[in-house]
mmCIF file of C-alpha atoms in Angstrom:
data_model
loop_
_atom_site.group_PDB
_atom_site.id
_atom_site.type_symbol
_atom_site.label_atom_id
_atom_site.label_comp_id
_atom_site.label_asym_id
_atom_site.label_seq_id
_atom_site.Cartn_x
_atom_site.Cartn_y
_atom_site.Cartn_z
ATOM 1 C CA MET A 66 48.509 24.149 96.815
ATOM 2 C CA GLY A 67 51.804 22.550 95.706
ATOM 3 C CA GLU A 68 52.694 25.652 93.745
ATOM 4 C CA ASN A 69 52.435 27.748 96.909
ATOM 5 C CA GLU A 70 54.592 25.356 98.913
ATOM 6 C CA ASP A 71 57.350 24.769 96.367
ATOM 7 C CA PRO A 72 58.878 28.281 96.578
ATOM 8 C CA GLN A 73 59.064 28.092 100.374
ATOM 9 C CA ARG A 74 60.566 24.614 100.196
ATOM 10 C CA LEU A 75 63.268 25.879 97.843
ATOM 11 C CA LYS A 76 63.883 28.854 100.118
ATOM 12 C CA ARG A 77 64.284 26.570 103.133
ATOM 13 C CA ILE A 78 66.751 24.411 101.206
ATOM 14 C CA ALA A 79 68.706 27.512 100.201
ATOM 15 C CA ALA A 80 68.688 28.740 103.799
ATOM 16 C CA ALA A 81 69.981 25.397 105.056
ATOM 17 C CA ALA A 82 72.748 25.337 102.425
ATOM 18 C CA TYR A 83 73.913 28.897 103.081
ATOM 19 C CA ASP A 84 77.495 29.243 104.334
ATOM 20 C CA TYR A 85 76.867 30.926 107.685
ATOM 21 C CA GLU A 86 80.344 30.336 109.103
ATOM 22 C CA ASN A 87 82.016 32.532 106.483
ATOM 23 C CA ASP A 88 79.512 35.369 106.877
ATOM 24 C CA PRO A 89 80.729 37.770 109.621
ATOM 25 C CA ARG A 90 77.188 39.036 110.056
ATOM 26 C CA TRP A 91 76.077 35.603 111.313
ATOM 27 C CA ALA A 92 78.719 35.543 114.068
ATOM 28 C CA GLU A 93 77.640 39.018 115.190
ATOM 29 C CA TYR A 94 73.946 38.095 114.951
ATOM 30 C CA TRP A 95 74.399 34.883 116.958
ATOM 31 C CA SER A 96 76.495 36.611 119.634
ATOM 32 C CA ASN A 97 73.599 39.022 120.268
ATOM 33 C CA ILE A 98 70.992 36.260 120.733
ATOM 34 C CA LEU A 99 70.178 35.960 124.448
ATOM 35 C CA ILE A 100 69.098 32.373 125.162
ATOM 36 C CA PRO A 101 69.979 29.920 127.942
ATOM 37 C CA PRO A 102 73.151 27.842 127.350
ATOM 38 C CA HIS A 103 71.254 24.537 127.266
ATOM 39 C CA MET A 104 69.097 25.870 124.410
ATOM 40 C CA ALA A 105 72.024 27.392 122.532
ATOM 41 C CA SER A 106 73.564 23.930 122.188
ATOM 42 C CA ARG A 107 70.483 22.428 120.523
ATOM 43 C CA ASN A 108 70.659 22.024 116.752
ATOM 44 C CA ASP A 109 66.980 22.863 116.212
ATOM 45 C CA VAL A 110 67.387 26.170 118.047
ATOM 46 C CA VAL A 111 70.516 27.058 116.055
ATOM 47 C CA ASP A 112 68.785 26.120 112.783
ATOM 48 C CA HIS A 113 65.785 28.272 113.726
ATOM 49 C CA TYR A 114 67.949 31.349 114.268
ATOM 50 C CA LYS A 115 69.885 30.612 111.098
ATOM 51 C CA ARG A 116 66.595 30.755 109.179
ATOM 52 C CA LYS A 117 65.712 34.019 110.928
ATOM 53 C CA PHE A 118 69.132 35.411 109.999
ATOM 54 C CA TYR A 119 68.618 34.275 106.386
ATOM 55 C CA GLN A 120 65.191 35.919 106.348
ATOM 56 C CA ARG A 121 66.572 39.207 107.693
ATOM 57 C CA TYR A 122 69.739 39.566 105.616
ATOM 58 C CA ILE A 123 69.335 37.338 102.527
ATOM 59 C CA ASP A 124 65.717 36.573 101.620
ATOM 60 C CA PRO A 125 62.915 38.510 103.386
ATOM 61 C CA ASP A 126 60.291 36.327 101.685
ATOM 62 C CA LEU A 127 61.345 33.232 103.621
ATOM 63 C CA VAL A 128 58.652 32.197 106.097
ATOM 64 C CA VAL A 129 60.129 31.207 109.464
ATOM 65 C CA GLU A 130 57.891 29.215 111.783
ATOM 66 C CA SER A 131 57.949 29.714 115.540
ATOM 67 C CA MET A 132 59.595 27.308 117.964
ATOM 68 C CA ILE A 133 56.625 27.001 120.312
ATOM 69 C CA SER A 134 55.821 23.434 119.298
ATOM 70 C CA SER A 135 59.389 22.378 118.540
ATOM 71 C CA GLY A 136 62.176 20.914 120.629
ATOM 72 C CA SER A 137 62.132 18.558 123.503
ATOM 73 C CA SER A 138 58.755 19.736 124.822
ATOM 74 C CA GLN A 139 57.059 18.322 121.723
ATOM 75 C CA SER A 140 58.670 14.912 122.090
ATOM 76 C CA ALA A 141 57.987 14.879 125.816
ATOM 77 C CA ARG A 142 54.229 15.336 125.498
ATOM 78 C CA PRO A 143 53.272 11.843 124.238
ATOM 79 C CA THR A 144 55.523 10.152 126.793
ATOM 80 C CA GLN A 145 53.968 12.102 129.644
ATOM 81 C CA SER A 146 50.322 11.838 128.551
ATOM 82 C CA SER A 147 49.806 8.549 130.394
ATOM 83 C CA SER A 148 51.105 9.952 133.661
ATOM 84 C CA SER A 149 49.297 13.300 133.434
ATOM 85 C CA SER A 150 46.004 11.882 134.746
ATOM 86 C CA SER A 151 47.697 10.274 137.743
ATOM 87 C CA ASN A 152 49.530 13.502 138.461
ATOM 88 C CA GLU A 153 46.262 15.417 138.355
ATOM 89 C CA GLN A 154 44.680 12.914 140.778
ATOM 90 C CA ALA A 155 47.621 13.222 143.108
ATOM 91 C CA ARG A 156 47.320 16.993 143.014
ATOM 92 C CA THR A 157 43.592 16.870 143.808
ATOM 93 C CA ARG A 158 44.175 14.518 146.744
ATOM 94 C CA SER A 159 46.997 16.583 148.157
ATOM 95 C CA SER A 160 46.363 19.586 150.392
ATOM 96 C CA GLY A 161 48.192 22.281 152.339
ATOM 97 C CA SER A 162 51.913 22.375 151.562
ATOM 98 C CA THR A 163 51.605 19.748 148.809
ATOM 99 C CA THR A 164 49.141 21.964 146.999
ATOM 100 C CA ARG A 165 51.479 24.882 147.250
ATOM 101 C CA SER A 166 54.402 22.797 146.010
ATOM 102 C CA SER A 167 52.442 21.521 143.028
ATOM 103 C CA GLY A 168 51.407 25.083 142.235
ATOM 104 C CA SER A 169 55.008 26.195 142.309
ATOM 105 C CA SER A 170 56.012 23.330 140.027
ATOM 106 C CA THR A 171 53.330 24.246 137.502
ATOM 107 C CA ASN A 172 54.419 27.879 137.625
ATOM 108 C CA ALA A 173 58.000 26.794 136.983
ATOM 109 C CA ALA A 174 57.059 24.875 133.853
ATOM 110 C CA PRO A 175 57.702 27.695 131.345
ATOM 111 C CA ASN A 176 61.065 28.327 132.992
ATOM 112 C CA PRO A 177 63.224 28.678 129.834
ATOM 113 C CA THR A 178 60.992 31.410 128.433
ATOM 114 C CA SER A 179 60.910 33.341 131.702
ATOM 115 C CA LEU A 180 64.673 32.973 132.107
ATOM 116 C CA ARG A 181 65.212 34.261 128.607
ATOM 117 C CA TRP A 182 62.925 37.217 129.247
ATOM 118 C CA ASP A 183 64.642 37.983 132.541
ATOM 119 C CA ARG A 184 68.050 37.991 130.900
ATOM 120 C CA GLN A 185 66.877 40.282 128.139
ATOM 121 C CA THR A 186 65.323 42.622 130.671
ATOM 122 C CA ILE A 187 68.481 42.701 132.774
ATOM 123 C CA GLN A 188 70.602 43.415 129.706
ATOM 124 C CA PHE A 189 68.234 46.173 128.638
ATOM 125 C CA SER A 190 68.250 47.765 132.091
ATOM 126 C CA VAL A 191 72.053 47.780 132.289
ATOM 127 C CA ASN A 192 72.467 49.060 128.724
ATOM 128 C CA ALA A 193 69.873 51.809 129.222
ATOM 129 C CA TRP A 194 71.676 52.866 132.392
ATOM 130 C CA VAL A 195 75.015 52.881 130.544
ATOM 131 C CA LEU A 196 73.460 55.008 127.789
ATOM 132 C CA VAL A 197 72.303 57.650 130.264
ATOM 133 C CA VAL A 198 75.605 57.661 132.141
ATOM 134 C CA ALA A 199 77.665 57.841 128.930
ATOM 135 C CA VAL A 200 75.637 60.826 127.718
ATOM 136 C CA LEU A 201 76.324 62.528 131.051
ATOM 137 C CA ALA A 202 80.041 61.793 130.648
ATOM 138 C CA ILE A 203 80.289 63.496 127.244
ATOM 139 C CA PHE A 204 77.894 66.373 127.934
ATOM 140 C CA PRO A 205 80.032 69.547 128.046
ATOM 141 C CA LEU A 206 78.095 71.359 130.798
ATOM 142 C CA ILE A 207 78.489 68.592 133.387
ATOM 143 C CA PRO A 208 81.048 69.329 136.178
ATOM 144 C CA LYS A 209 84.394 67.624 135.651
ATOM 145 C CA ASN A 210 84.231 65.389 138.742
ATOM 146 C CA LEU A 211 80.762 64.128 137.841
ATOM 147 C CA SER A 212 81.767 63.695 134.194
ATOM 148 C CA ASN A 213 84.839 61.633 135.100
ATOM 149 C CA ARG A 214 82.806 59.463 137.449
ATOM 150 C CA ALA A 215 80.174 58.900 134.763
ATOM 151 C CA TYR A 216 83.013 58.053 132.344
ATOM 152 C CA ARG A 217 84.251 55.236 134.592
ATOM 153 C CA LEU A 218 80.720 54.020 135.371
ATOM 154 C CA SER A 219 80.014 53.714 131.629
ATOM 155 C CA PHE A 220 82.902 51.299 131.199
ATOM 156 C CA MET A 221 82.045 49.423 134.397
ATOM 157 C CA GLY A 222 78.423 48.980 133.311
ATOM 158 C CA THR A 223 79.405 47.773 129.828
ATOM 159 C CA ALA A 224 81.963 45.374 131.329
ATOM 160 C CA CYS A 225 79.298 43.904 133.637
ATOM 161 C CA SER A 226 76.826 43.629 130.754
ATOM 162 C CA SER A 227 79.382 41.880 128.534
ATOM 163 C CA LEU A 228 80.442 39.508 131.308
ATOM 164 C CA TYR A 229 76.822 38.649 132.090
ATOM 165 C CA SER A 230 76.137 37.992 128.411
ATOM 166 C CA LEU A 231 79.174 35.698 128.213
ATOM 167 C CA TYR A 232 77.987 33.773 131.253
ATOM 168 C CA SER A 233 74.437 33.500 129.873
ATOM 169 C CA LEU A 234 75.585 32.187 126.488
ATOM 170 C CA TYR A 235 78.642 30.115 127.368
ATOM 171 C CA GLY A 236 78.317 29.426 131.074
ATOM 172 C CA LYS A 237 81.459 28.825 133.082
ATOM 173 C CA PRO A 238 84.297 26.326 132.492
ATOM 174 C CA ARG A 239 83.326 22.713 133.141
ATOM 175 C CA ALA A 240 86.175 22.373 135.605
ATOM 176 C CA TRP A 241 88.638 24.771 137.154
ATOM 177 C CA ASN A 242 91.748 23.266 135.640
ATOM 178 C CA LEU A 243 94.034 24.569 132.927
ATOM 179 C CA GLN A 244 92.644 22.438 130.098
ATOM 180 C CA ALA A 245 88.953 23.193 130.810
ATOM 181 C CA VAL A 246 89.614 26.910 131.243
ATOM 182 C CA GLN A 247 91.601 26.948 127.997
ATOM 183 C CA VAL A 248 88.773 25.254 126.079
ATOM 184 C CA TRP A 249 86.237 27.709 127.505
ATOM 185 C CA PHE A 250 88.523 30.657 126.770
ATOM 186 C CA GLN A 251 88.971 29.597 123.149
ATOM 187 C CA SER A 252 85.188 29.472 122.725
ATOM 188 C CA VAL A 253 84.666 33.052 123.942
ATOM 189 C CA ILE A 254 87.819 34.910 122.867
ATOM 190 C CA ALA A 255 86.497 35.803 119.411
ATOM 191 C CA THR A 256 83.048 36.947 120.583
ATOM 192 C CA LYS A 257 81.990 40.564 120.615
ATOM 193 C CA ASP A 258 81.091 40.461 124.299
ATOM 194 C CA PHE A 259 84.577 39.310 125.283
ATOM 195 C CA ILE A 260 86.187 41.987 123.106
ATOM 196 C CA TYR A 261 84.088 44.705 124.731
ATOM 197 C CA PHE A 262 84.833 43.306 128.180
ATOM 198 C CA ILE A 263 88.594 43.613 127.603
ATOM 199 C CA TYR A 264 88.044 47.012 125.960
ATOM 200 C CA CYS A 265 86.273 48.313 129.068
ATOM 201 C CA LEU A 266 88.899 46.885 131.423
ATOM 202 C CA THR A 267 91.580 48.687 129.427
ATOM 203 C CA PHE A 268 90.032 52.121 129.999
ATOM 204 C CA VAL A 269 88.280 51.802 133.361
ATOM 205 C CA THR A 270 91.624 51.390 135.135
ATOM 206 C CA SER A 271 93.372 54.159 133.195
ATOM 207 C CA HIS A 272 94.183 57.650 134.453
ATOM 208 C CA LEU A 273 93.487 59.016 130.960
ATOM 209 C CA PHE A 274 89.962 60.303 130.415
ATOM 210 C CA LEU A 275 89.545 59.915 126.668
ATOM 211 C CA LYS A 276 85.893 60.748 126.017
ATOM 212 C CA PHE A 277 86.548 59.559 122.466
ATOM 213 C CA ALA A 278 86.642 56.016 123.900
ATOM 214 C CA LEU A 279 82.913 56.224 124.710
ATOM 215 C CA ILE A 280 81.918 56.174 121.023
ATOM 216 C CA PRO A 281 82.063 52.341 120.686
ATOM 217 C CA ILE A 282 80.232 52.017 124.022
ATOM 218 C CA LEU A 283 77.448 54.328 122.847
ATOM 219 C CA CYS A 284 77.120 52.468 119.539
ATOM 220 C CA ARG A 285 76.868 49.136 121.364
ATOM 221 C CA VAL A 286 74.244 50.195 123.892
ATOM 222 C CA LEU A 287 72.201 51.999 121.216
ATOM 223 C CA GLU A 288 71.955 48.759 119.236
ATOM 224 C CA HIS A 289 70.920 46.707 122.275
ATOM 225 C CA VAL A 290 68.407 49.236 123.583
ATOM 226 C CA ALA A 291 66.830 49.821 120.164
ATOM 227 C CA LYS A 292 66.534 46.080 119.546
ATOM 228 C CA PHE A 293 64.842 45.482 122.900
ATOM 229 C CA LEU A 294 62.427 48.397 122.480
ATOM 230 C CA ARG A 295 61.383 47.281 119.004
ATOM 231 C CA ARG A 296 60.710 43.731 120.197
ATOM 232 C CA ASN A 297 58.834 44.521 123.397
ATOM 233 C CA PHE A 298 57.294 48.017 123.201
ATOM 234 C CA THR A 299 55.741 48.116 119.737
ATOM 235 C CA HIS A 300 52.243 48.460 121.241
ATOM 236 C CA SER A 301 53.206 51.344 123.512
ATOM 237 C CA SER A 302 51.886 54.724 122.410
ATOM 238 C CA LEU A 303 54.891 56.443 123.998
ATOM 239 C CA TYR A 304 57.239 54.262 121.970
ATOM 240 C CA ARG A 305 55.351 54.810 118.709
ATOM 241 C CA LYS A 306 55.266 58.567 119.234
ATOM 242 C CA TYR A 307 58.834 59.295 120.333
ATOM 243 C CA LEU A 308 61.078 56.246 119.998
ATOM 244 C CA GLU A 309 59.980 54.244 116.980
ATOM 245 C CA GLN A 310 61.771 56.282 114.321
ATOM 246 C CA PRO A 311 65.105 56.470 116.228
ATOM 247 C CA CYS A 312 64.962 52.724 116.929
ATOM 248 C CA VAL A 313 64.199 51.933 113.291
ATOM 249 C CA TRP A 314 67.088 54.139 112.205
ATOM 250 C CA VAL A 315 69.499 52.421 114.619
ATOM 251 C CA GLU A 316 68.488 48.931 113.519
ATOM 252 C CA SER A 317 68.721 49.841 109.833
ATOM 253 C CA ASN A 318 72.145 51.449 110.285
ATOM 254 C CA THR A 319 73.963 48.853 112.374
ATOM 255 C CA THR A 320 76.672 48.614 109.712
ATOM 256 C CA THR A 321 77.258 52.365 109.897
ATOM 257 C CA LEU A 322 77.508 52.185 113.689
ATOM 258 C CA SER A 323 79.953 49.265 113.457
ATOM 259 C CA ILE A 324 82.147 51.187 111.009
ATOM 260 C CA LEU A 325 82.042 54.236 113.295
ATOM 261 C CA SER A 326 83.031 52.045 116.254
ATOM 262 C CA SER A 327 85.953 50.508 114.368
ATOM 263 C CA GLN A 328 87.192 53.930 113.279
ATOM 264 C CA ALA A 329 87.028 55.200 116.859
ATOM 265 C CA GLU A 330 88.793 52.095 118.189
ATOM 266 C CA ILE A 331 91.644 52.440 115.719
ATOM 267 C CA GLY A 332 91.881 56.172 116.360
ATOM 268 C CA LEU A 333 92.189 55.458 120.085
ATOM 269 C CA GLY A 334 95.200 53.263 119.366
ATOM 270 C CA PHE A 335 97.027 56.183 117.777
ATOM 271 C CA LEU A 336 95.928 58.518 120.590
ATOM 272 C CA LEU A 337 97.471 56.144 123.122
ATOM 273 C CA ILE A 338 100.720 56.162 121.153
ATOM 274 C CA LEU A 339 100.731 59.967 121.246
ATOM 275 C CA SER A 340 100.031 59.864 124.985
ATOM 276 C CA LEU A 341 103.349 58.047 125.477
ATOM 277 C CA PHE A 342 105.031 61.409 124.919
ATOM 278 C CA SER A 343 103.069 63.046 127.761
ATOM 279 C CA TRP A 344 103.306 62.775 131.553
ATOM 280 C CA GLN A 345 100.112 60.608 131.524
ATOM 281 C CA ARG A 346 101.746 57.867 129.485
ATOM 282 C CA ASN A 347 100.915 54.263 130.248
ATOM 283 C CA ILE A 348 103.057 51.798 128.320
ATOM 284 C CA ILE A 349 101.257 48.698 129.589
ATOM 285 C CA GLN A 350 97.834 50.066 128.653
ATOM 286 C CA THR A 351 99.056 51.014 125.178
ATOM 287 C CA PHE A 352 100.558 47.569 124.614
ATOM 288 C CA MET A 353 97.391 45.804 125.854
ATOM 289 C CA TYR A 354 95.170 47.969 123.683
ATOM 290 C CA TRP A 355 97.165 47.268 120.530
ATOM 291 C CA GLN A 356 96.935 43.561 121.319
ATOM 292 C CA LEU A 357 93.177 44.068 121.507
ATOM 293 C CA LEU A 358 93.204 45.900 118.161
ATOM 294 C CA LYS A 359 95.041 42.935 116.684
ATOM 295 C CA LEU A 360 92.326 40.629 118.040
ATOM 296 C CA MET A 361 89.630 42.894 116.559
ATOM 297 C CA TYR A 362 91.395 42.720 113.189
ATOM 298 C CA HIS A 363 91.293 38.901 113.169
ATOM 299 C CA ALA A 364 88.043 38.121 115.064
ATOM 300 C CA PRO A 365 85.163 37.301 112.650
ATOM 301 C CA VAL A 366 82.647 39.594 114.413
ATOM 302 C CA THR A 367 84.800 42.711 113.887
ATOM 303 C CA ALA A 368 87.282 41.697 111.164
ATOM 304 C CA SER A 369 85.397 43.065 108.153
ATOM 305 C CA TYR A 370 85.004 46.551 109.652
ATOM 306 C CA HIS A 371 88.548 46.833 111.000
ATOM 307 C CA GLN A 372 90.131 45.470 107.852
ATOM 308 C CA SER A 373 88.195 48.014 105.784
ATOM 309 C CA VAL A 374 89.421 50.914 107.949
ATOM 310 C CA TRP A 375 93.024 49.661 107.939
ATOM 311 C CA ALA A 376 92.894 49.274 104.146
ATOM 312 C CA LYS A 377 91.887 52.933 103.810
ATOM 313 C CA ILE A 378 94.691 53.966 106.154
ATOM 314 C CA GLY A 379 97.189 51.922 104.140
ATOM 315 C CA ARG A 380 96.086 53.465 100.846
ATOM 316 C CA THR A 381 96.651 56.914 102.345
ATOM 317 C CA VAL A 382 99.835 56.378 104.374
ATOM 318 C CA PHE A 383 101.958 53.978 102.320
ATOM 319 C CA PRO A 384 102.370 56.262 99.256
ATOM 320 C CA LEU A 385 103.490 59.099 101.553
ATOM 321 C CA VAL A 386 105.969 56.834 103.355
ATOM 322 C CA HIS A 387 107.433 55.540 100.090
ATOM 323 C CA ARG A 388 107.809 59.074 98.783
ATOM 324 C CA TYR A 389 108.949 61.086 101.807
ATOM 325 C CA ALA A 390 110.195 58.586 104.432
ATOM 326 C CA PRO A 391 111.457 55.388 102.787
ATOM 327 C CA PHE A 392 113.571 54.614 105.863
ATOM 328 C CA LEU A 393 110.322 53.684 107.676
ATOM 329 C CA ASN A 394 109.674 50.743 105.321
ATOM 330 C CA THR A 395 111.766 48.357 107.436
ATOM 331 C CA PRO A 396 110.066 49.052 110.816
ATOM 332 C CA ILE A 397 106.654 49.073 109.142
ATOM 333 C CA SER A 398 107.380 45.653 107.623
ATOM 334 C CA ALA A 399 108.384 44.333 111.060
ATOM 335 C CA VAL A 400 105.161 45.653 112.578
ATOM 336 C CA GLN A 401 103.136 44.086 109.761
ATOM 337 C CA ARG A 402 104.744 40.681 110.364
ATOM 338 C CA TRP A 403 103.732 40.874 114.029
ATOM 339 C CA TRP A 404 100.244 42.127 113.107
ATOM 340 C CA PHE A 405 99.435 39.330 110.651
ATOM 341 C CA ARG A 406 101.019 36.575 112.744
#
């Protein structure tokens, strides 16, 4: 018996000692967890998801127990046991509207779970809608007017989804003053949802219709939709027949999708620079987007992918600059000082 428990005990100790803060996958994993804000601030909830992250990415043999009997509900049961009988008597004596009110209170008891499910369902509905609209926007046989409208709706839907996710996870500022807003802003600025929200705002107001900009949106919604389908439709015959293999492929290739998104995002930056030489140029949009690229380079949830792409670009471009255009070394050094600042 002890021999069977010792390995799991060592695995739990290793999971608790793991350096999650320096693993960019943890920040991305945690930003995609949809739970109410009051639960996200509880240490036992955070530790539970850290163990699930450790089981998924580090040690699949780690056994992670459920949270059904954990948290404040467990500690509240013994304190409320003495009053449960009196509450039951009061409910039996009451009638009419009091009966209906007690019924509504009992139905509202599992509120956190239902809220969490509702938020996941809303996110899935919006992301599935964005997926359909984005496919319409890039489909070549769609009329231009309809394609352009679907293009803008894709960014609007993703912006709403990201903003809703930010509100669900972080709430709103405690007070509407400069200090409280600044504290709240610092807590969300490095999250993936905030980055995608600014990304969508950059393109939804633009007169340029760069269908290339939909690649990161498609990668994002594919991940969210596949994750929801795998968690909630595993017993559906329709899912098992048509959707299981694509969903498994998406979830097993999230790194590939993230690299593809980062490559598209960086490529868009250079496309916007080229657009400055056309009649559709937008200097403010280009400046804002390169500020966003700088944030993506430094934010933990996207830093590893963007830094890898920029390293490949540097290995290709710098030797050519040194050989054929050494006069560009000075402006490139100035840009690098601004970039790493």
